[in-house]
């Protein structure tokens, strides 16, 4: 999507370790009007899919998923990275390896928030090696929910997570696909 690629070229910073920093508009500082334009694209792609819930993972997914939920008029559930004291009752839990932190953590949601009647759109900011999405898919499978697809803002296709998720039969729509990225050569989009 041209709009997204242009914004990444303008404000994205390539860090060593294969990390693209987009903190000026997508992560830490969120350009809400811009993201709501991107949300319309996810809506165009998934509007006929009967989605009744959006699922994401804390922390950076939450704000983005909430903006995406507006055109669909559906609630957002986010997986927490640990079971907190105010999470009562039974939970679904999956293990996720964090690309940016290099550590493992849980992805936890209360059983009451996801079930067989749900048709779920997964939303996340980045798709790299696919661990975050695998975790969310796993939660949906535990709950018996239908995964309609995933909406990703930036996919780094060379890290192969997208290939794996699609091979699991999950539709993945990415607004920007990065084929290669380095400090020396810059970003090449597909
Ligand atoms: P994956 O689980 O697909 O390997 O990585 C996706 C998660 O790691 C995303 O939720 C995102 O928070 C983080 N991530 C992966 N690559 C990048 C990146 O290049 N930049 C930023 N800002 N986050 C990333």
PDB file of C-alpha atoms and ligand atoms in Angstrom:
ATOM      1  CA  UNK A   1       0.000   0.000   0.000  1.00  0.00           C
ATOM      2  CA  UNK A   2       1.590   3.196  -1.254  1.00  0.00           C
ATOM      3  CA  UNK A   3       0.453   5.362   1.645  1.00  0.00           C
ATOM      4  CA  UNK A   4       2.152   3.072   4.156  1.00  0.00           C
ATOM      5  CA  UNK A   5       5.347   2.669   2.135  1.00  0.00           C
ATOM      6  CA  UNK A   6       5.704   6.443   1.782  1.00  0.00           C
ATOM      7  CA  UNK A   7       5.279   6.932   5.529  1.00  0.00           C
ATOM      8  CA  UNK A   8       7.850   4.249   6.323  1.00  0.00           C
ATOM      9  CA  UNK A   9      10.310   5.910   3.942  1.00  0.00           C
ATOM     10  CA  UNK A  10       9.677   9.258   5.595  1.00  0.00           C
ATOM     11  CA  UNK A  11       9.678   8.278   9.286  1.00  0.00           C
ATOM     12  CA  UNK A  12      11.059   4.728   9.586  1.00  0.00           C
ATOM     13  CA  UNK A  13      14.521   4.199  11.045  1.00  0.00           C
ATOM     14  CA  UNK A  14      16.453   1.011  10.349  1.00  0.00           C
ATOM     15  CA  UNK A  15      18.190  -0.374  13.422  1.00  0.00           C
ATOM     16  CA  UNK A  16      20.843  -3.027  13.582  1.00  0.00           C
ATOM     17  CA  UNK A  17      19.323  -6.411  14.351  1.00  0.00           C
ATOM     18  CA  UNK A  18      16.689  -6.246  11.628  1.00  0.00           C
ATOM     19  CA  UNK A  19      14.421  -3.881  13.504  1.00  0.00           C
ATOM     20  CA  UNK A  20      12.546  -1.087  11.787  1.00  0.00           C
ATOM     21  CA  UNK A  21      11.652   1.669  14.224  1.00  0.00           C
ATOM     22  CA  UNK A  22       8.341   3.315  13.458  1.00  0.00           C
ATOM     23  CA  UNK A  23       7.860   4.895  16.840  1.00  0.00           C
ATOM     24  CA  UNK A  24       7.028   8.273  15.305  1.00  0.00           C
ATOM     25  CA  UNK A  25       3.704   7.153  13.821  1.00  0.00           C
ATOM     26  CA  UNK A  26       2.866   3.496  14.558  1.00  0.00           C
ATOM     27  CA  UNK A  27       4.280   2.424  17.898  1.00  0.00           C
ATOM     28  CA  UNK A  28       5.061   4.798  20.710  1.00  0.00           C
ATOM     29  CA  UNK A  29       3.641   7.938  19.077  1.00  0.00           C
ATOM     30  CA  UNK A  30       0.528   6.942  17.152  1.00  0.00           C
ATOM     31  CA  UNK A  31      -0.720   9.035  14.243  1.00  0.00           C
ATOM     32  CA  UNK A  32      -4.348   8.209  14.867  1.00  0.00           C
ATOM     33  CA  UNK A  33      -5.794   9.859  11.731  1.00  0.00           C
ATOM     34  CA  UNK A  34      -3.201   8.150   9.555  1.00  0.00           C
ATOM     35  CA  UNK A  35      -3.833   4.752  11.176  1.00  0.00           C
ATOM     36  CA  UNK A  36      -7.553   5.207  10.715  1.00  0.00           C
ATOM     37  CA  UNK A  37      -6.927   5.603   6.967  1.00  0.00           C
ATOM     38  CA  UNK A  38      -5.023   2.294   7.061  1.00  0.00           C
ATOM     39  CA  UNK A  39      -7.851   0.711   9.046  1.00  0.00           C
ATOM     40  CA  UNK A  40     -10.163   1.477   6.106  1.00  0.00           C
ATOM     41  CA  UNK A  41      -7.957  -0.729   3.948  1.00  0.00           C
ATOM     42  CA  UNK A  42      -8.313  -3.657   6.363  1.00  0.00           C
ATOM     43  CA  UNK A  43     -12.042  -3.001   6.343  1.00  0.00           C
ATOM     44  CA  UNK A  44     -12.124  -3.050   2.528  1.00  0.00           C
ATOM     45  CA  UNK A  45     -10.265  -6.380   2.537  1.00  0.00           C
ATOM     46  CA  UNK A  46     -12.263  -8.097   5.285  1.00  0.00           C
ATOM     47  CA  UNK A  47     -15.660  -6.378   5.349  1.00  0.00           C
ATOM     48  CA  UNK A  48     -17.546  -9.354   3.922  1.00  0.00           C
ATOM     49  CA  UNK A  49     -15.906 -11.931   6.181  1.00  0.00           C
ATOM     50  CA  UNK A  50     -18.378 -11.703   9.050  1.00  0.00           C
ATOM     51  CA  UNK A  51     -15.808 -10.652  11.641  1.00  0.00           C
ATOM     52  CA  UNK A  52     -17.226 -10.173  15.127  1.00  0.00           C
ATOM     53  CA  UNK A  53     -13.990  -9.769  17.108  1.00  0.00           C
ATOM     54  CA  UNK A  54     -10.457  -8.445  16.692  1.00  0.00           C
ATOM     55  CA  UNK A  55      -7.649 -10.153  18.585  1.00  0.00           C
ATOM     56  CA  UNK A  56      -4.203  -8.711  19.213  1.00  0.00           C
ATOM     57  CA  UNK A  57      -1.390  -8.884  21.770  1.00  0.00           C
ATOM     58  CA  UNK A  58      -0.138  -6.257  24.194  1.00  0.00           C
ATOM     59  CA  UNK A  59       1.349  -3.776  24.078  1.00  0.00           C
ATOM     60  CA  UNK A  60       1.865  -2.208  20.673  1.00  0.00           C
ATOM     61  CA  UNK A  61      -1.025  -4.061  19.035  1.00  0.00           C
ATOM     62  CA  UNK A  62      -3.683  -2.606  21.319  1.00  0.00           C
ATOM     63  CA  UNK A  63      -3.927   0.972  20.067  1.00  0.00           C
ATOM     64  CA  UNK A  64      -3.762  -0.119  16.441  1.00  0.00           C
ATOM     65  CA  UNK A  65      -6.373  -2.852  16.877  1.00  0.00           C
ATOM     66  CA  UNK A  66      -8.733  -0.371  18.557  1.00  0.00           C
ATOM     67  CA  UNK A  67      -8.517   1.994  15.588  1.00  0.00           C
ATOM     68  CA  UNK A  68      -9.059  -0.934  13.195  1.00  0.00           C
ATOM     69  CA  UNK A  69     -12.119  -2.049  15.163  1.00  0.00           C
ATOM     70  CA  UNK A  70     -14.033   1.178  14.480  1.00  0.00           C
ATOM     71  CA  UNK A  71     -15.069   0.520  10.842  1.00  0.00           C
ATOM     72  CA  UNK A  72     -15.907  -3.115  11.707  1.00  0.00           C
ATOM     73  CA  UNK A  73     -17.844  -2.024  14.808  1.00  0.00           C
ATOM     74  CA  UNK A  74     -16.526  -4.996  16.795  1.00  0.00           C
ATOM     75  CA  UNK A  75     -14.773  -5.340  20.167  1.00  0.00           C
ATOM     76  CA  UNK A  76     -11.032  -5.839  20.591  1.00  0.00           C
ATOM     77  CA  UNK A  77      -9.562  -8.543  22.819  1.00  0.00           C
ATOM     78  CA  UNK A  78      -5.885  -8.378  23.594  1.00  0.00           C
ATOM     79  CA  UNK A  79      -3.749 -11.189  24.926  1.00  0.00           C
ATOM     80  CA  UNK A  80      -1.778 -10.255  28.016  1.00  0.00           C
ATOM     81  CA  UNK A  81       1.794 -11.333  28.401  1.00  0.00           C
ATOM     82  CA  UNK A  82       1.148 -12.799  31.827  1.00  0.00           C
ATOM     83  CA  UNK A  83      -1.894 -13.770  33.868  1.00  0.00           C
ATOM     84  CA  UNK A  84      -2.604 -10.724  36.020  1.00  0.00           C
ATOM     85  CA  UNK A  85      -4.397 -10.714  39.368  1.00  0.00           C
ATOM     86  CA  UNK A  86      -7.503  -9.101  37.910  1.00  0.00           C
ATOM     87  CA  UNK A  87      -7.858 -11.874  35.321  1.00  0.00           C
ATOM     88  CA  UNK A  88     -10.293 -14.182  37.028  1.00  0.00           C
ATOM     89  CA  UNK A  89     -11.450 -17.609  35.922  1.00  0.00           C
ATOM     90  CA  UNK A  90      -9.985 -19.974  33.382  1.00  0.00           C
ATOM     91  CA  UNK A  91      -7.678 -18.805  30.651  1.00  0.00           C
ATOM     92  CA  UNK A  92      -6.284 -19.860  27.295  1.00  0.00           C
ATOM     93  CA  UNK A  93      -2.529 -19.546  27.196  1.00  0.00           C
ATOM     94  CA  UNK A  94       0.177 -19.914  24.574  1.00  0.00           C
ATOM     95  CA  UNK A  95       3.928 -19.395  24.610  1.00  0.00           C
ATOM     96  CA  UNK A  96       5.405 -16.636  22.413  1.00  0.00           C
ATOM     97  CA  UNK A  97       9.021 -15.822  21.661  1.00  0.00           C
ATOM     98  CA  UNK A  98       9.422 -12.050  21.373  1.00  0.00           C
ATOM     99  CA  UNK A  99      11.359 -10.935  18.295  1.00  0.00           C
ATOM    100  CA  UNK A 100      12.296  -7.542  19.727  1.00  0.00           C
ATOM    101  CA  UNK A 101      13.069  -8.610  23.303  1.00  0.00           C
ATOM    102  CA  UNK A 102      14.537 -12.033  22.553  1.00  0.00           C
ATOM    103  CA  UNK A 103      12.675 -13.585  25.494  1.00  0.00           C
ATOM    104  CA  UNK A 104       9.737 -15.962  25.868  1.00  0.00           C
ATOM    105  CA  UNK A 105       6.464 -14.895  27.395  1.00  0.00           C
ATOM    106  CA  UNK A 106       2.911 -16.138  27.624  1.00  0.00           C
ATOM    107  CA  UNK A 107      -0.081 -14.834  25.661  1.00  0.00           C
ATOM    108  CA  UNK A 108      -3.117 -15.160  27.916  1.00  0.00           C
ATOM    109  CA  UNK A 109      -6.807 -14.431  27.502  1.00  0.00           C
ATOM    110  CA  UNK A 110      -9.750 -15.337  29.712  1.00  0.00           C
ATOM    111  CA  UNK A 111     -11.836 -18.168  28.269  1.00  0.00           C
ATOM    112  CA  UNK A 112     -14.924 -15.982  28.585  1.00  0.00           C
ATOM    113  CA  UNK A 113     -13.592 -13.629  25.888  1.00  0.00           C
ATOM    114  CA  UNK A 114     -13.175 -16.051  22.986  1.00  0.00           C
ATOM    115  CA  UNK A 115     -15.252 -19.024  21.887  1.00  0.00           C
ATOM    116  CA  UNK A 116     -16.651 -21.123  19.045  1.00  0.00           C
ATOM    117  CA  UNK A 117     -19.087 -18.416  17.960  1.00  0.00           C
ATOM    118  CA  UNK A 118     -16.302 -15.941  17.230  1.00  0.00           C
ATOM    119  CA  UNK A 119     -15.007 -15.046  13.770  1.00  0.00           C
ATOM    120  CA  UNK A 120     -11.707 -13.387  14.484  1.00  0.00           C
ATOM    121  CA  UNK A 121      -9.453 -10.924  12.692  1.00  0.00           C
ATOM    122  CA  UNK A 122      -5.917 -10.928  14.107  1.00  0.00           C
ATOM    123  CA  UNK A 123      -4.165  -7.558  14.066  1.00  0.00           C
ATOM    124  CA  UNK A 124      -0.510  -6.832  14.760  1.00  0.00           C
ATOM    125  CA  UNK A 125       1.950  -4.089  13.953  1.00  0.00           C
ATOM    126  CA  UNK A 126       4.745  -6.291  12.548  1.00  0.00           C
ATOM    127  CA  UNK A 127       5.086  -9.755  11.111  1.00  0.00           C
ATOM    128  CA  UNK A 128       8.675 -10.973  11.336  1.00  0.00           C
ATOM    129  CA  UNK A 129       9.242 -14.607  12.278  1.00  0.00           C
ATOM    130  CA  UNK A 130       5.563 -15.095  13.006  1.00  0.00           C
ATOM    131  CA  UNK A 131       5.767 -16.010  16.681  1.00  0.00           C
ATOM    132  CA  UNK A 132       3.198 -13.451  17.831  1.00  0.00           C
ATOM    133  CA  UNK A 133       0.660 -14.546  15.204  1.00  0.00           C
ATOM    134  CA  UNK A 134       1.315 -18.242  15.861  1.00  0.00           C
ATOM    135  CA  UNK A 135       0.511 -17.539  19.524  1.00  0.00           C
ATOM    136  CA  UNK A 136      -2.739 -15.761  18.651  1.00  0.00           C
ATOM    137  CA  UNK A 137      -3.728 -18.517  16.214  1.00  0.00           C
ATOM    138  CA  UNK A 138      -3.057 -21.053  18.939  1.00  0.00           C
ATOM    139  CA  UNK A 139      -5.368 -19.172  21.341  1.00  0.00           C
ATOM    140  CA  UNK A 140      -8.137 -19.148  18.706  1.00  0.00           C
ATOM    141  CA  UNK A 141      -7.699 -22.869  18.102  1.00  0.00           C
ATOM    142  CA  UNK A 142      -7.893 -23.591  21.841  1.00  0.00           C
ATOM    143  CA  UNK A 143     -11.111 -21.561  21.979  1.00  0.00           C
ATOM    144  CA  UNK A 144     -12.605 -23.181  18.868  1.00  0.00           C
ATOM    145  CA  UNK A 145     -12.930 -19.732  17.258  1.00  0.00           C
ATOM    146  CA  UNK A 146     -12.765 -19.234  13.484  1.00  0.00           C
ATOM    147  CA  UNK A 147      -9.735 -17.321  12.255  1.00  0.00           C
ATOM    148  CA  UNK A 148     -10.893 -15.199   9.357  1.00  0.00           C
ATOM    149  CA  UNK A 149      -7.435 -13.799   8.715  1.00  0.00           C
ATOM    150  CA  UNK A 150      -4.711 -11.478   9.878  1.00  0.00           C
ATOM    151  CA  UNK A 151      -4.084  -7.808   9.200  1.00  0.00           C
ATOM    152  CA  UNK A 152      -0.490  -6.728   9.579  1.00  0.00           C
ATOM    153  CA  UNK A 153       0.834  -3.212   9.168  1.00  0.00           C
ATOM    154  CA  UNK A 154       4.399  -4.180   8.209  1.00  0.00           C
ATOM    155  CA  UNK A 155       5.564  -7.611   7.054  1.00  0.00           C
ATOM    156  CA  UNK A 156       9.261  -8.341   6.690  1.00  0.00           C
ATOM    157  CA  UNK A 157       8.865 -11.128   4.132  1.00  0.00           C
ATOM    158  CA  UNK A 158      12.517 -12.178   4.296  1.00  0.00           C
ATOM    159  CA  UNK A 159      11.979 -13.351   7.887  1.00  0.00           C
ATOM    160  CA  UNK A 160       9.539 -16.002   6.660  1.00  0.00           C
ATOM    161  CA  UNK A 161       6.884 -15.741   9.374  1.00  0.00           C
ATOM    162  CA  UNK A 162       4.269 -14.780   6.773  1.00  0.00           C
ATOM    163  CA  UNK A 163       5.134 -17.784   4.640  1.00  0.00           C
ATOM    164  CA  UNK A 164       4.620 -20.091   7.634  1.00  0.00           C
ATOM    165  CA  UNK A 165       1.339 -18.521   8.721  1.00  0.00           C
ATOM    166  CA  UNK A 166      -0.051 -18.689   5.177  1.00  0.00           C
ATOM    167  CA  UNK A 167       1.092 -22.326   4.991  1.00  0.00           C
ATOM    168  CA  UNK A 168      -1.129 -22.934   8.046  1.00  0.00           C
ATOM    169  CA  UNK A 169      -4.026 -21.838   5.856  1.00  0.00           C
ATOM    170  CA  UNK A 170      -4.486 -18.412   7.443  1.00  0.00           C
ATOM    171  CA  UNK A 171      -5.127 -15.448   5.155  1.00  0.00           C
ATOM    172  CA  UNK A 172      -2.587 -12.693   5.838  1.00  0.00           C
ATOM    173  CA  UNK A 173      -2.979  -9.161   4.470  1.00  0.00           C
ATOM    174  CA  UNK A 174      -0.013  -6.829   4.989  1.00  0.00           C
ATOM    175  CA  UNK A 175      -0.095  -3.122   4.211  1.00  0.00           C
ATOM    176  CA  UNK A 176       3.641  -2.914   3.537  1.00  0.00           C
ATOM    177  CA  UNK A 177       5.857  -5.836   2.596  1.00  0.00           C
ATOM    178  CA  UNK A 178       9.578  -5.406   3.064  1.00  0.00           C
ATOM    179  CA  UNK A 179      11.669  -7.684   0.869  1.00  0.00           C
ATOM    180  CA  UNK A 180      15.008  -6.545   2.251  1.00  0.00           C
ATOM    181  CA  UNK A 181      16.264  -3.960   4.700  1.00  0.00           C
ATOM    182  CA  UNK A 182      19.696  -2.787   5.757  1.00  0.00           C
ATOM    183  CA  UNK A 183      21.299   0.403   7.013  1.00  0.00           C
ATOM    184  CA  UNK A 184      23.520   0.483   3.903  1.00  0.00           C
ATOM    185  CA  UNK A 185      20.928  -0.315   1.212  1.00  0.00           C
ATOM    186  CA  UNK A 186      17.758   1.029   2.832  1.00  0.00           C
ATOM    187  CA  UNK A 187      14.347  -0.588   2.455  1.00  0.00           C
ATOM    188  CA  UNK A 188      13.146  -2.515  -0.583  1.00  0.00           C
ATOM    189  CA  UNK A 189       9.384  -3.094  -0.716  1.00  0.00           C
ATOM    190  CA  UNK A 190       7.732  -5.857  -2.725  1.00  0.00           C
TER     191      UNK A 190
HETATM  192  P1  LIG B   1       7.270 -12.034  15.129  1.00  0.00           P
HETATM  193  O1  LIG B   1       6.551 -12.606  16.300  1.00  0.00           O
HETATM  194  O2  LIG B   1       6.464 -12.092  13.857  1.00  0.00           O
HETATM  195  O3  LIG B   1       8.654 -12.579  14.954  1.00  0.00           O
HETATM  196  O4  LIG B   1       7.489 -10.514  15.465  1.00  0.00           O
HETATM  197  C1  LIG B   1       6.367  -9.669  15.566  1.00  0.00           C
HETATM  198  C2  LIG B   1       6.398  -8.871  16.838  1.00  0.00           C
HETATM  199  O5  LIG B   1       7.704  -8.387  17.111  1.00  0.00           O
HETATM  200  C3  LIG B   1       5.509  -7.667  16.671  1.00  0.00           C
HETATM  201  O6  LIG B   1       4.460  -7.791  17.585  1.00  0.00           O
HETATM  202  C4  LIG B   1       6.368  -6.476  16.953  1.00  0.00           C
HETATM  203  O7  LIG B   1       6.022  -5.920  18.193  1.00  0.00           O
HETATM  204  C5  LIG B   1       7.785  -6.981  17.039  1.00  0.00           C
HETATM  205  N1  LIG B   1       8.598  -6.658  15.844  1.00  0.00           N
HETATM  206  C6  LIG B   1       9.137  -7.547  14.970  1.00  0.00           C
HETATM  207  N2  LIG B   1       9.895  -6.927  14.064  1.00  0.00           N
HETATM  208  C7  LIG B   1       9.833  -5.610  14.359  1.00  0.00           C
HETATM  209  C8  LIG B   1      10.412  -4.445  13.758  1.00  0.00           C
HETATM  210  O8  LIG B   1      11.176  -4.482  12.779  1.00  0.00           O
HETATM  211  N3  LIG B   1      10.113  -3.252  14.336  1.00  0.00           N
HETATM  212  C9  LIG B   1       9.298  -3.158  15.419  1.00  0.00           C
HETATM  213  N4  LIG B   1       9.051  -1.922  15.897  1.00  0.00           N
HETATM  214  N5  LIG B   1       8.735  -4.233  16.011  1.00  0.00           N
HETATM  215  C10 LIG B   1       9.001  -5.450  15.480  1.00  0.00           C
END
